One Martini backbone bead per residue (centre of mass of N, CA, C, O) as a GRO file, in nm:
protein
  142
    1UNK     BB    1  -2.082   3.877  -1.347
    2UNK     BB    2  -2.133   3.629  -1.163
    3UNK     BB    3  -2.221   3.560  -0.836
    4UNK     BB    4  -1.973   3.369  -0.789
    5UNK     BB    5  -1.766   3.550  -0.903
    6UNK     BB    6  -1.800   3.773  -0.701
    7UNK     BB    7  -1.770   3.614  -0.455
    8UNK     BB    8  -1.470   3.550  -0.506
    9UNK     BB    9  -1.351   3.813  -0.539
   10UNK     BB   10  -1.374   3.908  -0.273
   11UNK     BB   11  -1.214   3.676  -0.109
   12UNK     BB   12  -0.944   3.737  -0.256
   13UNK     BB   13  -0.910   4.030  -0.185
   14UNK     BB   14  -0.907   3.969   0.125
   15UNK     BB   15  -0.676   3.758   0.121
   16UNK     BB   16  -0.470   3.971   0.008
   17UNK     BB   17  -0.500   4.195   0.218
   18UNK     BB   18  -0.466   3.950   0.500
   19UNK     BB   19  -0.251   3.713   0.437
   20UNK     BB   20  -0.499   3.476   0.404
   21UNK     BB   21  -0.750   3.620   0.549
   22UNK     BB   22  -1.074   3.591   0.660
   23UNK     BB   23  -1.409   3.619   0.686
   24UNK     BB   24  -1.692   3.500   0.780
   25UNK     BB   25  -1.750   3.183   0.686
   26UNK     BB   26  -1.382   3.178   0.698
   27UNK     BB   27  -1.325   3.235   0.967
   28UNK     BB   28  -1.026   3.062   1.057
   29UNK     BB   29  -1.010   2.948   0.810
   30UNK     BB   30  -0.831   2.746   0.593
   31UNK     BB   31  -0.699   2.909   0.286
   32UNK     BB   32  -0.681   2.870  -0.067
   33UNK     BB   33  -0.558   2.970  -0.379
   34UNK     BB   34  -0.650   2.842  -0.707
   35UNK     BB   35  -0.491   2.779  -0.985
   36UNK     BB   36  -0.626   2.753  -1.344
   37UNK     BB   37  -0.683   2.581  -1.613
   38UNK     BB   38  -0.923   2.562  -1.843
   39UNK     BB   39  -0.976   2.288  -2.066
   40UNK     BB   40  -1.196   2.447  -2.255
   41UNK     BB   41  -1.115   2.774  -2.237
   42UNK     BB   42  -0.789   2.855  -2.124
   43UNK     BB   43  -0.866   2.985  -1.864
   44UNK     BB   44  -0.780   3.166  -1.584
   45UNK     BB   45  -0.827   3.059  -1.262
   46UNK     BB   46  -0.981   3.126  -0.909
   47UNK     BB   47  -1.010   2.936  -0.625
   48UNK     BB   48  -1.144   2.916  -0.314
   49UNK     BB   49  -1.013   2.706  -0.055
   50UNK     BB   50  -1.031   2.474   0.165
   51UNK     BB   51  -0.793   2.328   0.386
   52UNK     BB   52  -0.575   2.026   0.504
   53UNK     BB   53  -0.319   1.956   0.688
   54UNK     BB   54  -0.055   1.797   0.699
   55UNK     BB   55   0.090   1.630   0.986
   56UNK     BB   56   0.401   1.552   0.848
   57UNK     BB   57   0.359   1.762   0.581
   58UNK     BB   58   0.437   2.105   0.501
   59UNK     BB   59   0.404   2.033   0.161
   60UNK     BB   60   0.098   1.924   0.250
   61UNK     BB   61  -0.241   1.936   0.108
   62UNK     BB   62  -0.596   1.937   0.143
   63UNK     BB   63  -0.878   1.907  -0.088
   64UNK     BB   64  -1.246   1.951  -0.162
   65UNK     BB   65  -1.467   1.855  -0.416
   66UNK     BB   66  -1.776   1.931  -0.307
   67UNK     BB   67  -1.996   2.144  -0.417
   68UNK     BB   68  -2.208   2.123  -0.155
   69UNK     BB   69  -2.307   1.842  -0.257
   70UNK     BB   70  -2.310   1.796  -0.542
   71UNK     BB   71  -2.339   1.571  -0.779
   72UNK     BB   72  -2.076   1.722  -0.866
   73UNK     BB   73  -1.779   1.843  -0.983
   74UNK     BB   74  -1.589   2.066  -0.988
   75UNK     BB   75  -1.409   2.193  -1.237
   76UNK     BB   76  -1.131   2.231  -1.072
   77UNK     BB   77  -1.081   1.925  -1.060
   78UNK     BB   78  -1.058   1.856  -1.349
   79UNK     BB   79  -0.808   2.054  -1.406
   80UNK     BB   80  -0.615   1.936  -1.231
   81UNK     BB   81  -0.620   1.658  -1.298
   82UNK     BB   82  -0.550   1.713  -1.609
   83UNK     BB   83  -0.268   1.860  -1.540
   84UNK     BB   84  -0.113   1.775  -1.238
   85UNK     BB   85  -0.079   2.109  -1.178
   86UNK     BB   86  -0.009   2.396  -0.985
   87UNK     BB   87  -0.123   2.713  -0.822
   88UNK     BB   88  -0.064   2.868  -0.486
   89UNK     BB   89  -0.210   3.023  -0.225
   90UNK     BB   90  -0.052   3.063   0.099
   91UNK     BB   91  -0.086   3.335   0.245
   92UNK     BB   92   0.196   3.485   0.118
   93UNK     BB   93   0.233   3.250  -0.054
   94UNK     BB   94   0.379   3.138  -0.380
   95UNK     BB   95   0.298   2.807  -0.550
   96UNK     BB   96   0.384   2.512  -0.653
   97UNK     BB   97   0.174   2.175  -0.749
   98UNK     BB   98   0.098   1.863  -0.700
   99UNK     BB   99  -0.139   1.649  -0.810
  100UNK     BB  100  -0.342   1.425  -0.623
  101UNK     BB  101  -0.554   1.164  -0.591
  102UNK     BB  102  -0.728   1.044  -0.296
  103UNK     BB  103  -0.779   0.709  -0.195
  104UNK     BB  104  -0.961   0.520  -0.001
  105UNK     BB  105  -0.854   0.520   0.320
  106UNK     BB  106  -0.700   0.785   0.291
  107UNK     BB  107  -0.978   0.963   0.233
  108UNK     BB  108  -1.135   0.904   0.453
  109UNK     BB  109  -0.953   1.003   0.693
  110UNK     BB  110  -0.918   1.297   0.562
  111UNK     BB  111  -1.216   1.380   0.547
  112UNK     BB  112  -1.296   1.269   0.854
  113UNK     BB  113  -1.128   1.534   0.971
  114UNK     BB  114  -1.261   1.766   0.820
  115UNK     BB  115  -1.550   1.672   0.939
  116UNK     BB  116  -1.465   1.753   1.232
  117UNK     BB  117  -1.391   2.048   1.198
  118UNK     BB  118  -1.598   2.091   0.970
  119UNK     BB  119  -1.954   2.000   0.960
  120UNK     BB  120  -2.006   2.083   0.659
  121UNK     BB  121  -1.869   1.838   0.515
  122UNK     BB  122  -2.078   1.611   0.655
  123UNK     BB  123  -2.299   1.746   0.469
  124UNK     BB  124  -2.178   1.716   0.176
  125UNK     BB  125  -2.185   1.413   0.205
  126UNK     BB  126  -2.475   1.336   0.253
  127UNK     BB  127  -2.597   1.478  -0.012
  128UNK     BB  128  -2.366   1.290  -0.188
  129UNK     BB  129  -2.481   1.046  -0.141
  130UNK     BB  130  -2.538   0.777  -0.390
  131UNK     BB  131  -2.365   0.972  -0.619
  132UNK     BB  132  -2.084   1.061  -0.476
  133UNK     BB  133  -1.756   1.110  -0.420
  134UNK     BB  134  -1.569   1.283  -0.244
  135UNK     BB  135  -1.279   1.441  -0.327
  136UNK     BB  136  -0.923   1.417  -0.266
  137UNK     BB  137  -0.651   1.654  -0.289
  138UNK     BB  138  -0.327   1.663  -0.322
  139UNK     BB  139  -0.087   1.915  -0.243
  140UNK     BB  140   0.264   1.925  -0.374
  141UNK     BB  141   0.527   2.082  -0.348
  142UNK     BB  142   0.794   2.163  -0.613
   0.00000   0.00000   0.00000
């Protein structure tokens, strides 16, 4: 198991043991577990990610493919957009979601709000500047 997989496994276990809450770097942050299947491997993968709830629609949340500002998108982004749907764990609930990429002014507004709430997201955007625009995905309960 890689260091990243081990780190994810610890976060996932803590999330499930505490009704969707974790401590450490993510204490108090809204977190979901994204379930997806690898496009190349076919393997089931679960990734913990922070989200922003939609202020108008309680069945929609936004996730951000930051990869901490790396020059490429995370694998889960490609897997979710290729599949078009996924399952998430949010708090104590598990449910299916439709996946849609948010672009243009809506993407910019949503990302700016996440960066305002969590300044690390502004740092990720600065690291990626000139290389890529960090994607925002809308996950809507289906």
